[in-house]
């Protein structure tokens, strides 16, 4: 039982540490803006591609 408890605590601490790093990474404004620009660029490319395909069968 003691081993299981310590493993659970370790897992929770490890998860919190990973989540903290992920939050720090996501809260970096430049990265968020780059990601949004990338998503917009990709969606625009997909939209123009599908529009071109549907206009020129």
PDB file of N, CA and C in Angstrom, residues 23-57:
ATOM      1  N   UNK A  23       1.929  24.792 -19.745  1.00  0.00           N
ATOM      2  CA  UNK A  23       1.279  26.093 -19.587  1.00  0.00           C
ATOM      3  C   UNK A  23       2.265  27.224 -19.869  1.00  0.00           C
ATOM      4  N   UNK A  24       3.481  27.100 -19.351  1.00  0.00           N
ATOM      5  CA  UNK A  24       4.497  28.119 -19.620  1.00  0.00           C
ATOM      6  C   UNK A  24       4.736  28.224 -21.121  1.00  0.00           C
ATOM      7  N   UNK A  25       4.782  27.073 -21.783  1.00  0.00           N
ATOM      8  CA  UNK A  25       4.996  27.039 -23.237  1.00  0.00           C
ATOM      9  C   UNK A  25       3.825  27.695 -23.965  1.00  0.00           C
ATOM     10  N   UNK A  26       2.604  27.348 -23.554  1.00  0.00           N
ATOM     11  CA  UNK A  26       1.419  27.880 -24.235  1.00  0.00           C
ATOM     12  C   UNK A  26       1.204  29.355 -23.951  1.00  0.00           C
ATOM     13  N   UNK A  27       1.642  29.815 -22.753  1.00  0.00           N
ATOM     14  CA  UNK A  27       1.416  31.212 -22.397  1.00  0.00           C
ATOM     15  C   UNK A  27       2.439  32.139 -23.021  1.00  0.00           C
ATOM     16  N   UNK A  28       3.397  31.596 -23.732  1.00  0.00           N
ATOM     17  CA  UNK A  28       4.382  32.432 -24.406  1.00  0.00           C
ATOM     18  C   UNK A  28       3.699  33.084 -25.615  1.00  0.00           C
ATOM     19  N   UNK A  29       3.511  34.404 -25.542  1.00  0.00           N
ATOM     20  CA  UNK A  29       2.665  35.115 -26.510  1.00  0.00           C
ATOM     21  C   UNK A  29       3.110  34.892 -27.954  1.00  0.00           C
ATOM     22  N   UNK A  30       4.413  34.963 -28.195  1.00  0.00           N
ATOM     23  CA  UNK A  30       4.910  34.809 -29.562  1.00  0.00           C
ATOM     24  C   UNK A  30       4.517  33.448 -30.132  1.00  0.00           C
ATOM     25  N   UNK A  31       4.637  32.417 -29.296  1.00  0.00           N
ATOM     26  CA  UNK A  31       4.292  31.091 -29.775  1.00  0.00           C
ATOM     27  C   UNK A  31       2.803  30.988 -30.076  1.00  0.00           C
ATOM     28  N   UNK A  32       1.979  31.601 -29.230  1.00  0.00           N
ATOM     29  CA  UNK A  32       0.531  31.565 -29.461  1.00  0.00           C
ATOM     30  C   UNK A  32       0.189  32.278 -30.766  1.00  0.00           C
ATOM     31  N   UNK A  33       0.789  33.453 -30.968  1.00  0.00           N
ATOM     32  CA  UNK A  33       0.517  34.208 -32.191  1.00  0.00           C
ATOM     33  C   UNK A  33       1.000  33.444 -33.418  1.00  0.00           C
ATOM     34  N   UNK A  34       2.174  32.841 -33.317  1.00  0.00           N
ATOM     35  CA  UNK A  34       2.684  32.055 -34.446  1.00  0.00           C
ATOM     36  C   UNK A  34       1.766  30.885 -34.734  1.00  0.00           C
ATOM     37  N   UNK A  35       1.274  30.243 -33.663  1.00  0.00           N
ATOM     38  CA  UNK A  35       0.383  29.101 -33.841  1.00  0.00           C
ATOM     39  C   UNK A  35      -0.927  29.546 -34.510  1.00  0.00           C
ATOM     40  N   UNK A  36      -1.482  30.698 -34.075  1.00  0.00           N
ATOM     41  CA  UNK A  36      -2.719  31.213 -34.667  1.00  0.00           C
ATOM     42  C   UNK A  36      -2.486  31.563 -36.136  1.00  0.00           C
ATOM     43  N   UNK A  37      -1.359  32.228 -36.416  1.00  0.00           N
ATOM     44  CA  UNK A  37      -1.044  32.555 -37.810  1.00  0.00           C
ATOM     45  C   UNK A  37      -0.928  31.294 -38.646  1.00  0.00           C
ATOM     46  N   UNK A  38      -0.274  30.274 -38.077  1.00  0.00           N
ATOM     47  CA  UNK A  38      -0.115  29.006 -38.785  1.00  0.00           C
ATOM     48  C   UNK A  38      -1.473  28.367 -39.064  1.00  0.00           C
ATOM     49  N   UNK A  39      -2.358  28.367 -38.055  1.00  0.00           N
ATOM     50  CA  UNK A  39      -3.691  27.786 -38.232  1.00  0.00           C
ATOM     51  C   UNK A  39      -4.478  28.549 -39.288  1.00  0.00           C
ATOM     52  N   UNK A  40      -4.420  29.886 -39.228  1.00  0.00           N
ATOM     53  CA  UNK A  40      -5.132  30.694 -40.217  1.00  0.00           C
ATOM     54  C   UNK A  40      -4.580  30.428 -41.611  1.00  0.00           C
ATOM     55  N   UNK A  41      -3.268  30.356 -41.720  1.00  0.00           N
ATOM     56  CA  UNK A  41      -2.647  30.098 -43.015  1.00  0.00           C
ATOM     57  C   UNK A  41      -3.074  28.742 -43.561  1.00  0.00           C
ATOM     58  N   UNK A  42      -3.089  27.729 -42.685  1.00  0.00           N
ATOM     59  CA  UNK A  42      -3.479  26.400 -43.109  1.00  0.00           C
ATOM     60  C   UNK A  42      -4.953  26.359 -43.512  1.00  0.00           C
ATOM     61  N   UNK A  43      -5.819  27.012 -42.732  1.00  0.00           N
ATOM     62  CA  UNK A  43      -7.242  26.990 -43.064  1.00  0.00           C
ATOM     63  C   UNK A  43      -7.498  27.768 -44.356  1.00  0.00           C
ATOM     64  N   UNK A  44      -6.788  28.883 -44.568  1.00  0.00           N
ATOM     65  CA  UNK A  44      -6.933  29.627 -45.812  1.00  0.00           C
ATOM     66  C   UNK A  44      -6.464  28.790 -46.994  1.00  0.00           C
ATOM     67  N   UNK A  45      -5.349  28.085 -46.830  1.00  0.00           N
ATOM     68  CA  UNK A  45      -4.846  27.238 -47.909  1.00  0.00           C
ATOM     69  C   UNK A  45      -5.842  26.133 -48.233  1.00  0.00           C
ATOM     70  N   UNK A  46      -6.378  25.493 -47.199  1.00  0.00           N
ATOM     71  CA  UNK A  46      -7.349  24.423 -47.420  1.00  0.00           C
ATOM     72  C   UNK A  46      -8.605  24.982 -48.086  1.00  0.00           C
ATOM     73  N   UNK A  47      -9.046  26.166 -47.648  1.00  0.00           N
ATOM     74  CA  UNK A  47     -10.256  26.749 -48.206  1.00  0.00           C
ATOM     75  C   UNK A  47     -10.047  27.101 -49.673  1.00  0.00           C
ATOM     76  N   UNK A  48      -8.939  27.772 -49.999  1.00  0.00           N
ATOM     77  CA  UNK A  48      -8.704  28.141 -51.392  1.00  0.00           C
ATOM     78  C   UNK A  48      -8.500  26.901 -52.257  1.00  0.00           C
ATOM     79  N   UNK A  49      -7.890  25.868 -51.670  1.00  0.00           N
ATOM     80  CA  UNK A  49      -7.685  24.626 -52.413  1.00  0.00           C
ATOM     81  C   UNK A  49      -9.019  23.963 -52.729  1.00  0.00           C
ATOM     82  N   UNK A  50      -9.907  23.866 -51.725  1.00  0.00           N
ATOM     83  CA  UNK A  50     -11.210  23.240 -51.972  1.00  0.00           C
ATOM     84  C   UNK A  50     -12.050  24.101 -52.902  1.00  0.00           C
ATOM     85  N   UNK A  51     -11.938  25.443 -52.777  1.00  0.00           N
ATOM     86  CA  UNK A  51     -12.694  26.318 -53.660  1.00  0.00           C
ATOM     87  C   UNK A  51     -12.222  26.148 -55.104  1.00  0.00           C
ATOM     88  N   UNK A  52     -10.901  26.066 -55.300  1.00  0.00           N
ATOM     89  CA  UNK A  52     -10.352  25.881 -56.647  1.00  0.00           C
ATOM     90  C   UNK A  52     -10.807  24.551 -57.221  1.00  0.00           C
ATOM     91  N   UNK A  53     -10.775  23.513 -56.397  1.00  0.00           N
ATOM     92  CA  UNK A  53     -11.170  22.182 -56.869  1.00  0.00           C
ATOM     93  C   UNK A  53     -12.647  22.169 -57.236  1.00  0.00           C
ATOM     94  N   UNK A  54     -13.485  22.818 -56.408  1.00  0.00           N
ATOM     95  CA  UNK A  54     -14.914  22.785 -56.695  1.00  0.00           C
ATOM     96  C   UNK A  54     -15.257  23.677 -57.890  1.00  0.00           C
ATOM     97  N   UNK A  55     -14.492  24.759 -58.101  1.00  0.00           N
ATOM     98  CA  UNK A  55     -14.757  25.625 -59.244  1.00  0.00           C
ATOM     99  C   UNK A  55     -14.271  24.996 -60.543  1.00  0.00           C
ATOM    100  N   UNK A  56     -13.171  24.264 -60.487  1.00  0.00           N
ATOM    101  CA  UNK A  56     -12.623  23.617 -61.682  1.00  0.00           C
ATOM    102  C   UNK A  56     -12.641  22.105 -61.505  1.00  0.00           C
ATOM    103  N   UNK A  57     -13.764  21.475 -61.808  1.00  0.00           N
ATOM    104  CA  UNK A  57     -13.843  20.020 -61.605  1.00  0.00           C
ATOM    105  C   UNK A  57     -12.990  19.248 -62.621  1.00  0.00           C
TER     106      UNK A  57
END
